[in-house]
């Protein structure tokens, strides 16, 4: 009988959870960052000498990426407690994520120890890449709360986590796992049938086996094979996966035509699937190939590059509501909700000017000089406007009901350059509002020095999105804007407002 309560919200109520991270290598450190960015506490243990220090530096390296993805209130990289024994960890935490090496002989006794020393309601999830949960839970105390939560590297950025039940895992524990990973703004994919390698690693490994054969047979180098992915199919996979992509490859006839055209090729011996022997020669060819591709860049440098492009890809999918892009929007909405910057309610005092948004200068905002590009200032102001909209009650729900604000005129004044990572602070002044129009001004300052960097003055129209015609602002936002406008009435008009461009 399971004591895990599926109705307990795994932290979504704002209750701070303590996550136990067992084994703090690549994956354990990634889990630590994801939990810390969510505002949780982490208790960590790893038997290797120097592991505590390595974890702290791994967290420090990953933190800028976590920051770019968005931190929840309370997120703090120093909220890690290192313990000396696995028993102490098990006794102190609300959730256990096990990340020891992929070896059943290591994981099975470890699972038994974790189960023996943790409260029965604590779920123990293994990050295993392919071991069967039935075997990991065998002989454990309260085996019904043991399952697989298989993430992808880097765990702090990639949302997928495969959740796999063993023969003794309860539905309640599975529900708790889905809720927990959802709370970490991940994409929990329940693998309905317990199989070795689960889903993603089966797919990845099929490709990897083929890579090993092609290198082993001298057909191609590691670089050529990576080019064969990253310039083509890899770009498609992020948004649509393999099957929907091939559906389109079949033209109007979709997958049916695709199978009739390319089905016969499936009978040809294109792929081998059984991996080649890992001879010294093959290991050398693989390692030397990758070192040549790295071209002197350290793993740390390549990690930064990978994190930057992963964030870029996920952000580009966001407006299309595709794949991981959905979770970028979801994370932002949840952070906004959790940060307590609630929409204005009747009677709330209004600050003059408003200060609703802060952000660092992002890597994709800077040009070859390391300075913020001219278009990026407008992007950043767009986020400041989004905060204003949320504050007045114009959010996903308002837009889904068919109304939105459209910008019709923008003036930007560039005052001083901003560099990568500079902390930015935005203030907002409402200059005027009527039934259908809004006129406001944002100022962007360096949050450290207080220097003014850029300003924008904008006029927006309130629109019924179904018709594209202007429409009166609905009562809630209209009341909020009236209150803000009244509170800002005595603010001096900034000198950049109403300026006309010219050479005189
Ligand atoms: N690397 C990946 O891309 C990836 C992705 C998903 C899942 N995983 C899975 O995550 C787990 C960890 O993989 P990793 O890549 O982080 O490996 P890693 O080698 O980077 O880290 C493993 C850590 O476990 C520690 N360790 C050794 N014995 C231990 C024990 N008895 N108890 C606790 N910790 C112990 C080691 O000191 C090391 O710090 C594996 O099950 C792996 O299959 C890895």
Coordinates of C-alpha atoms and ligand atoms in Angstrom, one line a residue:
X1 CA 0.0 0.0 0.0
X2 CA 1.5 3.3 -1.0
X3 CA 1.7 6.3 1.3
X4 CA 2.5 8.7 -1.5
X5 CA -0.3 11.2 -1.8
X6 CA -0.9 12.1 -5.4
X7 CA -3.1 15.0 -4.4
X8 CA -0.2 16.7 -2.7
X9 CA 1.0 19.4 -5.1
X10 CA 4.7 18.8 -5.5
X11 CA 5.7 22.3 -4.6
X12 CA 3.3 24.1 -7.0
X13 CA 1.7 25.7 -3.9
X14 CA 4.9 27.6 -3.3
X15 CA 5.9 25.3 -0.5
X16 CA 9.7 25.0 -0.7
X17 CA 10.8 21.5 -1.2
X18 CA 14.1 19.9 -0.3
X19 CA 15.5 17.8 -3.1
X20 CA 18.1 15.1 -2.4
X21 CA 20.7 14.7 -5.1
X22 CA 22.6 11.5 -4.8
X23 CA 25.7 11.4 -7.1
X24 CA 26.7 14.8 -8.2
X25 CA 28.4 14.2 -11.6
X26 CA 27.1 15.7 -14.9
X27 CA 23.5 14.7 -14.3
X28 CA 23.3 15.2 -10.5
X29 CA 24.7 18.7 -10.9
X30 CA 22.2 19.4 -13.6
X31 CA 19.3 18.3 -11.3
X32 CA 20.7 20.5 -8.5
X33 CA 20.7 23.6 -10.8
X34 CA 17.2 22.9 -12.0
X35 CA 15.9 22.5 -8.4
X36 CA 17.8 25.6 -7.2
X37 CA 16.5 27.7 -10.1
X38 CA 13.0 26.6 -9.0
X39 CA 13.7 28.1 -5.6
X40 CA 14.1 24.7 -3.8
X41 CA 16.7 23.6 -1.3
X42 CA 19.2 20.9 -2.4
X43 CA 20.9 18.4 -0.1
X44 CA 23.7 16.6 -1.9
X45 CA 26.0 13.6 -1.4
X46 CA 28.6 11.9 -3.6
X47 CA 31.3 9.5 -2.3
X48 CA 34.1 10.8 -4.5
X49 CA 36.8 13.0 -2.9
X50 CA 36.4 16.7 -4.0
X51 CA 32.9 16.1 -5.2
X52 CA 31.4 18.9 -3.1
X53 CA 33.7 21.5 -4.6
X54 CA 33.1 20.1 -8.1
X55 CA 29.4 20.4 -7.6
X56 CA 29.7 24.1 -6.5
X57 CA 31.8 25.0 -9.5
X58 CA 29.4 23.0 -11.9
X59 CA 26.5 25.0 -10.4
X60 CA 28.3 28.3 -10.8
X61 CA 29.1 27.4 -14.5
X62 CA 25.5 26.6 -15.3
X63 CA 23.9 29.4 -13.3
X64 CA 24.0 32.0 -16.1
X65 CA 22.1 29.7 -18.3
X66 CA 19.5 29.0 -15.6
X67 CA 19.2 32.8 -15.1
X68 CA 18.5 33.2 -18.8
X69 CA 15.8 30.6 -18.7
X70 CA 14.3 32.3 -15.7
X71 CA 14.7 32.0 -12.0
X72 CA 11.8 31.5 -9.6
X73 CA 11.5 33.6 -6.4
X74 CA 14.0 32.4 -3.8
X75 CA 16.3 30.8 -6.4
X76 CA 19.8 30.8 -5.0
X77 CA 22.8 28.8 -6.1
X78 CA 24.1 28.7 -2.5
X79 CA 21.1 26.8 -1.2
X80 CA 23.0 23.5 -1.3
X81 CA 23.7 21.5 1.8
X82 CA 26.4 18.9 1.5
X83 CA 26.1 15.9 3.8
X84 CA 28.7 13.2 4.6
X85 CA 26.5 10.1 4.4
X86 CA 23.8 8.9 2.0
X87 CA 21.8 7.9 5.1
X88 CA 21.7 11.5 6.4
X89 CA 20.6 12.7 2.9
X90 CA 17.8 10.1 2.8
X91 CA 16.5 11.2 6.2
X92 CA 16.5 15.0 5.4
X93 CA 14.7 15.3 2.0
X94 CA 11.3 15.4 0.4
X95 CA 12.4 13.9 -2.9
X96 CA 15.3 11.8 -3.9
X97 CA 16.9 11.9 -7.4
X98 CA 19.6 9.2 -7.7
X99 CA 22.4 9.8 -10.2
X100 CA 25.1 7.2 -9.5
X101 CA 27.0 5.6 -12.4
X102 CA 24.9 3.5 -14.8
X103 CA 25.7 0.2 -13.2
X104 CA 23.1 -2.0 -11.6
X105 CA 25.6 -3.4 -9.1
X106 CA 26.1 0.2 -7.9
X107 CA 22.5 1.4 -8.1
X108 CA 20.7 -1.6 -6.5
X109 CA 22.4 -1.5 -3.1
X110 CA 22.3 2.3 -3.2
X111 CA 18.5 2.2 -3.7
X112 CA 18.1 -0.2 -0.8
X113 CA 20.0 2.2 1.5
X114 CA 18.0 5.2 0.3
X115 CA 14.8 3.3 0.8
X116 CA 15.8 2.1 4.2
X117 CA 16.6 5.6 5.5
X118 CA 13.9 7.8 3.9
X119 CA 10.3 8.3 5.0
X120 CA 7.9 6.0 3.0
X121 CA 6.2 8.9 1.3
X122 CA 9.5 10.1 -0.2
X123 CA 9.7 9.2 -3.9
X124 CA 13.0 7.8 -5.0
X125 CA 13.6 8.5 -8.7
X126 CA 16.6 7.1 -10.6
X127 CA 18.1 9.1 -13.5
X128 CA 19.1 5.8 -15.1
X129 CA 19.4 5.9 -18.9
X130 CA 18.0 2.4 -19.4
X131 CA 18.0 0.1 -16.4
X132 CA 14.7 -1.6 -15.5
X133 CA 13.0 0.0 -12.5
X134 CA 11.6 -3.4 -11.5
X135 CA 15.2 -4.6 -10.8
X136 CA 16.2 -1.4 -9.0
X137 CA 13.2 -1.5 -6.6
X138 CA 13.7 -5.2 -5.9
X139 CA 14.4 -5.8 -2.2
X140 CA 13.8 -2.1 -1.3
X141 CA 11.6 -0.9 1.7
X142 CA 8.4 0.5 0.3
X143 CA 9.3 -0.3 -3.3
X144 CA 6.1 1.3 -4.6
X145 CA 7.7 4.8 -4.5
X146 CA 10.7 3.9 -6.6
X147 CA 10.6 4.7 -10.3
X148 CA 12.8 6.1 -13.2
X149 CA 13.0 9.9 -13.9
X150 CA 15.3 9.9 -16.8
X151 CA 16.4 13.4 -17.8
X152 CA 18.6 14.8 -20.6
X153 CA 21.8 16.6 -20.4
X154 CA 21.9 19.6 -19.6
X155 CA 19.1 18.8 -17.1
X156 CA 18.8 22.5 -16.2
X157 CA 17.8 23.4 -19.8
X158 CA 16.2 20.4 -21.5
X159 CA 12.7 19.7 -20.4
X160 CA 12.2 16.0 -21.2
X161 CA 12.1 13.5 -18.4
X162 CA 11.0 10.0 -19.0
X163 CA 9.0 8.6 -16.1
X164 CA 9.0 4.8 -16.0
X165 CA 7.2 2.5 -13.4
X166 CA 8.6 -0.8 -12.2
X167 CA 6.4 -3.8 -11.5
X168 CA 5.8 -2.6 -7.9
X169 CA 5.6 1.2 -8.5
X170 CA 2.2 2.6 -7.5
X171 CA 0.1 4.9 -9.6
X172 CA 0.2 7.4 -6.8
X173 CA 4.0 7.6 -7.0
X174 CA 3.8 8.0 -10.8
X175 CA 1.3 10.8 -10.4
X176 CA 3.5 12.4 -7.8
X177 CA 6.5 12.2 -10.2
X178 CA 4.6 13.8 -13.0
X179 CA 3.5 16.6 -10.7
X180 CA 7.0 17.1 -9.4
X181 CA 8.6 17.3 -12.8
X182 CA 5.9 19.5 -14.0
X183 CA 6.6 21.8 -11.0
X184 CA 10.2 21.9 -12.3
X185 CA 8.7 23.1 -15.6
X186 CA 9.9 19.9 -17.3
X187 CA 8.0 17.7 -19.8
X188 CA 7.3 14.4 -18.0
X189 CA 6.8 11.7 -20.6
X190 CA 5.3 8.6 -19.1
X191 CA 6.8 5.5 -20.7
X192 CA 3.8 3.2 -20.6
X193 CA 5.7 -0.1 -21.1
X194 CA 8.7 -0.9 -19.0
X195 CA 11.6 -1.5 -21.5
X196 CA 15.3 -1.2 -21.3
X197 CA 16.6 2.1 -22.7
X198 CA 13.1 3.6 -22.5
X199 CA 12.1 5.7 -25.6
X200 CA 14.6 8.5 -26.2
X201 CA 17.7 6.5 -25.6
X202 CA 16.5 3.7 -27.9
X203 CA 16.2 6.3 -30.6
X204 CA 19.5 8.0 -29.8
X205 CA 21.4 4.8 -29.5
X206 CA 20.1 3.5 -32.8
X207 CA 21.7 6.6 -34.4
X208 CA 24.8 6.3 -32.3
X209 CA 25.3 2.6 -33.2
X210 CA 25.2 3.6 -36.8
X211 CA 27.7 6.4 -36.2
X212 CA 30.1 3.9 -34.6
X213 CA 29.8 1.6 -37.6
X214 CA 30.4 4.4 -40.1
X215 CA 33.5 5.6 -38.2
X216 CA 34.7 2.0 -37.7
X217 CA 34.3 1.3 -41.4
X218 CA 36.2 4.4 -42.3
X219 CA 33.2 5.8 -44.2
X220 CA 33.0 9.2 -42.5
X221 CA 34.6 11.1 -39.6
X222 CA 32.8 12.2 -36.5
X223 CA 32.7 15.7 -37.9
X224 CA 31.1 14.7 -41.1
X225 CA 28.5 12.7 -39.3
X226 CA 27.7 15.6 -37.0
X227 CA 27.4 17.8 -40.0
X228 CA 25.0 15.3 -41.5
X229 CA 22.8 15.9 -38.4
X230 CA 23.2 19.5 -37.5
X231 CA 22.8 21.1 -40.9
X232 CA 19.7 19.0 -41.7
X233 CA 17.6 16.5 -39.7
X234 CA 18.7 17.9 -36.4
X235 CA 17.1 21.2 -37.2
X236 CA 13.8 19.5 -37.9
X237 CA 13.8 17.3 -34.9
X238 CA 13.6 20.1 -32.3
X239 CA 10.2 21.2 -33.5
X240 CA 8.6 18.1 -35.0
X241 CA 10.5 14.9 -34.1
X242 CA 10.9 12.2 -36.7
X243 CA 7.4 11.1 -37.6
X244 CA 5.7 14.4 -38.2
X245 CA 8.8 15.5 -40.2
X246 CA 8.5 12.4 -42.4
X247 CA 4.8 13.0 -42.8
X248 CA 5.7 16.3 -44.5
X249 CA 8.4 14.6 -46.5
X250 CA 5.6 12.6 -48.1
X251 CA 4.1 15.8 -49.7
X252 CA 0.3 16.0 -50.0
X253 CA 0.1 12.2 -49.5
X254 CA 1.8 12.5 -46.0
X255 CA 3.1 9.5 -44.2
X256 CA 1.1 7.1 -46.5
X257 CA 3.0 8.3 -49.6
X258 CA 6.3 8.5 -47.6
X259 CA 5.9 4.8 -46.7
X260 CA 5.0 3.7 -50.2
X261 CA 7.9 5.7 -51.7
X262 CA 10.6 4.9 -49.1
X263 CA 9.2 1.7 -47.6
X264 CA 11.1 -0.5 -50.0
X265 CA 14.4 1.1 -48.8
X266 CA 13.7 -0.2 -45.3
X267 CA 14.4 -3.7 -46.7
X268 CA 17.9 -2.5 -47.9
X269 CA 20.8 -3.1 -45.5
X270 CA 21.3 0.6 -44.8
X271 CA 21.6 0.4 -41.0
X272 CA 23.2 -2.2 -38.9
X273 CA 21.8 -1.7 -35.4
X274 CA 24.1 -4.2 -33.7
X275 CA 26.9 -2.1 -32.4
X276 CA 30.5 -2.8 -33.6
X277 CA 33.1 -4.0 -31.2
X278 CA 34.6 -1.1 -29.3
X279 CA 38.2 -1.8 -30.3
X280 CA 41.0 0.5 -29.3
X281 CA 41.1 1.7 -32.9
X282 CA 37.5 2.7 -32.9
X283 CA 37.7 4.4 -29.5
X284 CA 40.7 6.4 -30.8
X285 CA 38.9 7.3 -34.0
X286 CA 35.9 8.6 -32.1
X287 CA 37.9 10.5 -29.4
X288 CA 40.3 12.0 -31.9
X289 CA 37.5 13.0 -34.2
X290 CA 35.7 14.8 -31.4
X291 CA 38.9 16.4 -30.2
X292 CA 39.5 17.7 -33.7
X293 CA 36.0 19.1 -33.8
X294 CA 36.5 20.8 -30.4
X295 CA 39.5 22.5 -32.0
X296 CA 41.2 23.5 -28.8
X297 CA 38.0 24.6 -27.1
X298 CA 37.5 23.2 -23.5
X299 CA 34.4 21.2 -22.5
X300 CA 33.5 24.3 -20.4
X301 CA 33.6 26.5 -23.5
X302 CA 31.6 24.0 -25.5
X303 CA 29.0 23.7 -22.7
X304 CA 28.5 27.5 -22.9
X305 CA 28.1 27.4 -26.6
X306 CA 25.6 24.5 -26.3
X307 CA 23.6 26.2 -23.6
X308 CA 23.4 29.4 -25.7
X309 CA 22.1 27.6 -28.8
X310 CA 19.7 25.4 -26.8
X311 CA 18.2 28.5 -25.3
X312 CA 18.1 30.2 -28.7
X313 CA 16.3 27.2 -30.3
X314 CA 13.8 26.9 -27.5
X315 CA 13.0 30.6 -27.6
X316 CA 12.6 30.5 -31.4
X317 CA 10.0 27.7 -30.9
X318 CA 8.1 29.7 -28.4
X319 CA 6.0 32.0 -30.7
X320 CA 5.2 28.9 -32.8
X321 CA 3.9 27.1 -29.7
X322 CA 6.0 24.1 -30.7
X323 CA 7.9 21.5 -28.7
X324 CA 10.0 22.9 -25.9
X325 CA 9.0 26.5 -26.9
X326 CA 5.7 25.9 -25.0
X327 CA 7.5 25.4 -21.8
X328 CA 9.5 28.6 -22.2
X329 CA 6.2 30.5 -22.2
X330 CA 4.9 28.4 -19.4
X331 CA 7.9 29.0 -17.2
X332 CA 7.7 32.7 -17.7
X333 CA 4.0 32.8 -16.7
X334 CA 4.6 30.6 -13.6
X335 CA 7.6 32.8 -12.5
X336 CA 5.4 35.8 -12.9
X337 CA 2.7 34.2 -10.8
X338 CA 5.1 33.0 -8.2
X339 CA 6.9 36.3 -7.9
X340 CA 3.8 37.8 -6.4
X341 CA 3.8 40.7 -8.9
X342 CA 0.1 40.3 -9.1
X343 CA -2.2 42.3 -11.4
X344 CA -3.3 45.6 -10.0
X345 CA -6.5 45.4 -7.9
X346 CA -8.9 48.3 -7.1
X347 CA -7.4 50.3 -4.2
X348 CA -3.8 49.1 -4.7
X349 CA -1.3 51.9 -4.4
X350 CA 0.6 52.6 -7.6
X351 CA 4.3 53.4 -7.7
X352 CA 5.4 56.4 -9.8
X353 CA 7.1 55.4 -12.0
X354 CA 6.4 51.7 -12.1
X355 CA 9.4 49.3 -11.7
X356 CA 8.2 46.0 -13.0
X357 CA 11.1 44.4 -14.9
X358 CA 14.8 43.6 -14.5
X359 CA 17.0 41.4 -16.7
X360 CA 20.7 41.0 -17.7
X361 CA 21.8 41.7 -21.2
X362 CA 21.4 38.3 -23.0
X363 CA 24.1 36.8 -25.3
X364 CA 21.8 36.9 -28.3
X365 CA 21.2 40.6 -27.7
X366 CA 24.8 41.6 -28.4
X367 CA 26.7 42.3 -31.6
X368 CA 30.2 41.6 -32.7
X369 CA 31.4 44.5 -30.4
X370 CA 29.9 42.8 -27.4
X371 CA 27.3 45.6 -27.1
X372 CA 23.6 45.4 -27.2
X373 CA 22.3 45.6 -30.8
X374 CA 19.9 48.4 -31.7
X375 CA 17.0 45.9 -32.2
X376 CA 17.7 44.2 -28.9
X377 CA 16.8 47.4 -27.0
X378 CA 13.3 47.2 -28.5
X379 CA 13.2 43.5 -27.6
X380 CA 14.0 44.3 -24.0
X381 CA 11.5 47.1 -23.9
X382 CA 9.0 44.5 -25.3
X383 CA 9.5 42.4 -22.2
X384 CA 9.1 45.5 -20.0
X385 CA 5.8 46.2 -21.8
X386 CA 4.7 42.6 -21.2
X387 CA 5.2 43.2 -17.5
X388 CA 3.1 46.3 -17.7
X389 CA 0.3 44.4 -19.5
X390 CA 0.3 41.7 -16.9
X391 CA 0.2 44.3 -14.2
X392 CA -3.0 45.9 -15.7
X393 CA -4.5 42.4 -16.2
X394 CA -3.7 41.8 -19.9
X395 CA -2.3 38.3 -19.9
X396 CA -2.7 34.9 -21.7
X397 CA -6.4 34.7 -20.5
X398 CA -7.2 38.2 -21.7
X399 CA -5.6 37.6 -25.1
X400 CA -7.4 34.2 -25.4
X401 CA -10.7 36.0 -24.9
X402 CA -9.9 38.0 -28.1
X403 CA -8.3 41.3 -27.1
X404 CA -4.8 42.6 -27.2
X405 CA -2.7 45.8 -27.4
X406 CA -1.0 46.5 -30.7
X407 CA 1.9 49.0 -30.9
X408 CA 1.4 51.7 -33.6
X409 CA 4.3 54.1 -32.9
X410 CA 7.7 53.7 -31.2
X411 CA 10.5 56.2 -30.6
X412 CA 13.8 55.0 -29.2
X413 CA 16.6 57.2 -27.8
X414 CA 19.9 55.4 -27.4
X415 CA 21.8 57.0 -24.6
X416 CA 24.7 54.6 -23.7
X417 CA 25.8 51.2 -24.8
X418 CA 25.1 48.1 -22.7
X419 CA 27.4 45.1 -22.6
X420 CA 26.8 41.3 -22.3
X421 CA 25.6 40.4 -18.8
X422 CA 25.0 44.0 -17.7
X423 CA 22.1 44.1 -15.2
X424 CA 19.2 46.2 -16.6
X425 CA 16.4 47.9 -14.7
X426 CA 13.3 49.3 -16.4
X427 CA 10.9 52.0 -15.2
X428 CA 7.5 52.7 -16.8
X429 CA 5.5 55.9 -16.9
X430 CA 2.0 56.1 -18.2
X431 CA 1.7 59.4 -20.2
X432 CA -1.9 59.1 -21.3
X433 CA -4.8 56.7 -21.8
X434 CA -8.2 56.9 -23.3
X435 CA -10.9 54.4 -24.3
X436 CA -8.8 52.7 -26.9
X437 CA -5.3 54.1 -26.7
X438 CA -2.3 53.9 -24.4
X439 CA 0.7 56.2 -24.4
X440 CA 3.7 55.3 -22.2
X441 CA 7.4 55.7 -21.7
X442 CA 10.0 53.1 -20.5
X443 CA 13.5 54.0 -19.3
X444 CA 16.2 51.4 -19.2
X445 CA 19.0 51.9 -16.6
X446 CA 22.1 50.0 -15.6
X447 CA 20.9 48.4 -12.4
X448 CA 24.4 48.6 -10.9
X449 CA 25.4 52.2 -11.7
X450 CA 21.9 53.7 -12.2
X451 CA 23.1 55.2 -15.6
X452 CA 20.4 55.8 -18.2
X453 CA 21.0 53.6 -21.2
X454 CA 18.0 53.9 -23.4
X455 CA 14.4 55.2 -23.5
X456 CA 11.3 54.4 -25.5
X457 CA 8.0 56.2 -26.0
X458 CA 5.2 54.2 -27.5
X459 CA 1.5 54.5 -28.5
X460 CA -0.6 51.3 -28.5
X461 CA -4.1 50.6 -29.7
X462 CA -6.5 48.2 -28.0
X463 CA -7.8 45.7 -30.6
X464 CA -10.4 43.0 -30.9
X465 CA -8.1 40.3 -32.4
X466 CA -10.8 38.5 -34.3
X467 CA -11.6 41.5 -36.5
X468 CA -8.4 43.5 -36.1
X469 CA -10.5 46.6 -35.4
X470 CA -9.9 48.9 -32.4
X471 CA -12.1 48.3 -29.4
X472 CA -12.5 49.8 -26.0
X473 CA -10.1 48.6 -23.3
X474 CA -12.1 46.2 -21.1
X475 CA -13.1 47.4 -17.6
X476 CA -10.4 45.7 -15.5
X477 CA -7.4 47.0 -17.4
X478 CA -9.1 50.3 -18.0
X479 CA -9.5 50.8 -14.3
X480 CA -5.9 49.8 -13.7
X481 CA -4.7 52.3 -16.4
X482 CA -6.8 55.0 -14.9
X483 CA -5.3 54.5 -11.5
X484 CA -1.7 54.4 -12.9
X485 CA -2.4 57.4 -15.0
X486 CA -3.6 59.4 -12.0
X487 CA -0.6 58.3 -9.9
X488 CA 1.8 59.4 -12.7
X489 CA 0.0 62.7 -13.5
X490 CA 2.5 64.7 -11.4
X491 CA 5.6 63.0 -12.7
X492 CA 7.7 65.4 -14.9
X493 CA 7.5 64.6 -18.6
X494 CA 10.9 63.0 -19.6
X495 CA 12.9 65.2 -22.0
X496 CA 12.9 62.4 -24.6
X497 CA 9.1 62.4 -24.9
X498 CA 7.6 64.0 -28.0
X499 CA 10.9 64.6 -29.7
X500 CA 11.1 65.0 -33.5
X501 CA 14.0 63.6 -35.4
X502 CA 16.0 66.0 -37.6
X503 CA 19.3 67.8 -38.1
X504 CA 18.4 71.2 -36.8
Ligands
LIG1 N1 25.4 11.9 -19.0 C1 24.2 11.9 -19.6 O1 24.0 12.4 -20.7 C2 23.1 11.2 -18.9 C3 21.8 11.6 -19.3 C4 20.7 11.0 -18.7 C5 20.9 10.1 -17.6 N2 22.1 9.8 -17.2 C6 22.2 8.8 -16.1 O2 22.5 9.6 -14.9 C7 23.3 8.8 -14.1 C8 24.6 9.5 -13.7 O3 25.3 9.8 -15.0 P1 26.4 10.9 -15.1 O4 26.5 11.1 -16.6 O5 26.1 12.1 -14.2 O6 27.7 10.2 -14.6 P2 29.0 10.9 -13.9 O7 30.1 9.9 -14.0 O8 29.2 12.3 -14.4 O9 28.6 11.0 -12.3 C9 28.3 9.9 -11.5 C10 28.6 10.3 -10.1 O10 28.2 9.3 -9.2 C11 29.2 9.2 -8.2 N3 29.1 7.9 -7.6 C12 30.0 6.9 -7.7 N4 29.6 5.8 -6.9 C13 28.5 6.3 -6.3 C14 27.6 5.7 -5.4 N5 27.8 4.4 -4.9 N6 26.6 6.4 -4.9 C15 26.3 7.7 -5.3 N7 27.1 8.3 -6.2 C16 28.2 7.6 -6.7 C17 30.5 9.6 -8.8 O11 31.5 10.0 -7.9 C18 30.1 10.6 -9.8 O12 30.2 11.9 -9.2 C19 23.5 7.5 -14.8 O13 22.6 6.6 -14.4 C20 23.3 7.8 -16.2 O14 22.9 6.7 -17.0 C21 23.2 10.3 -17.8

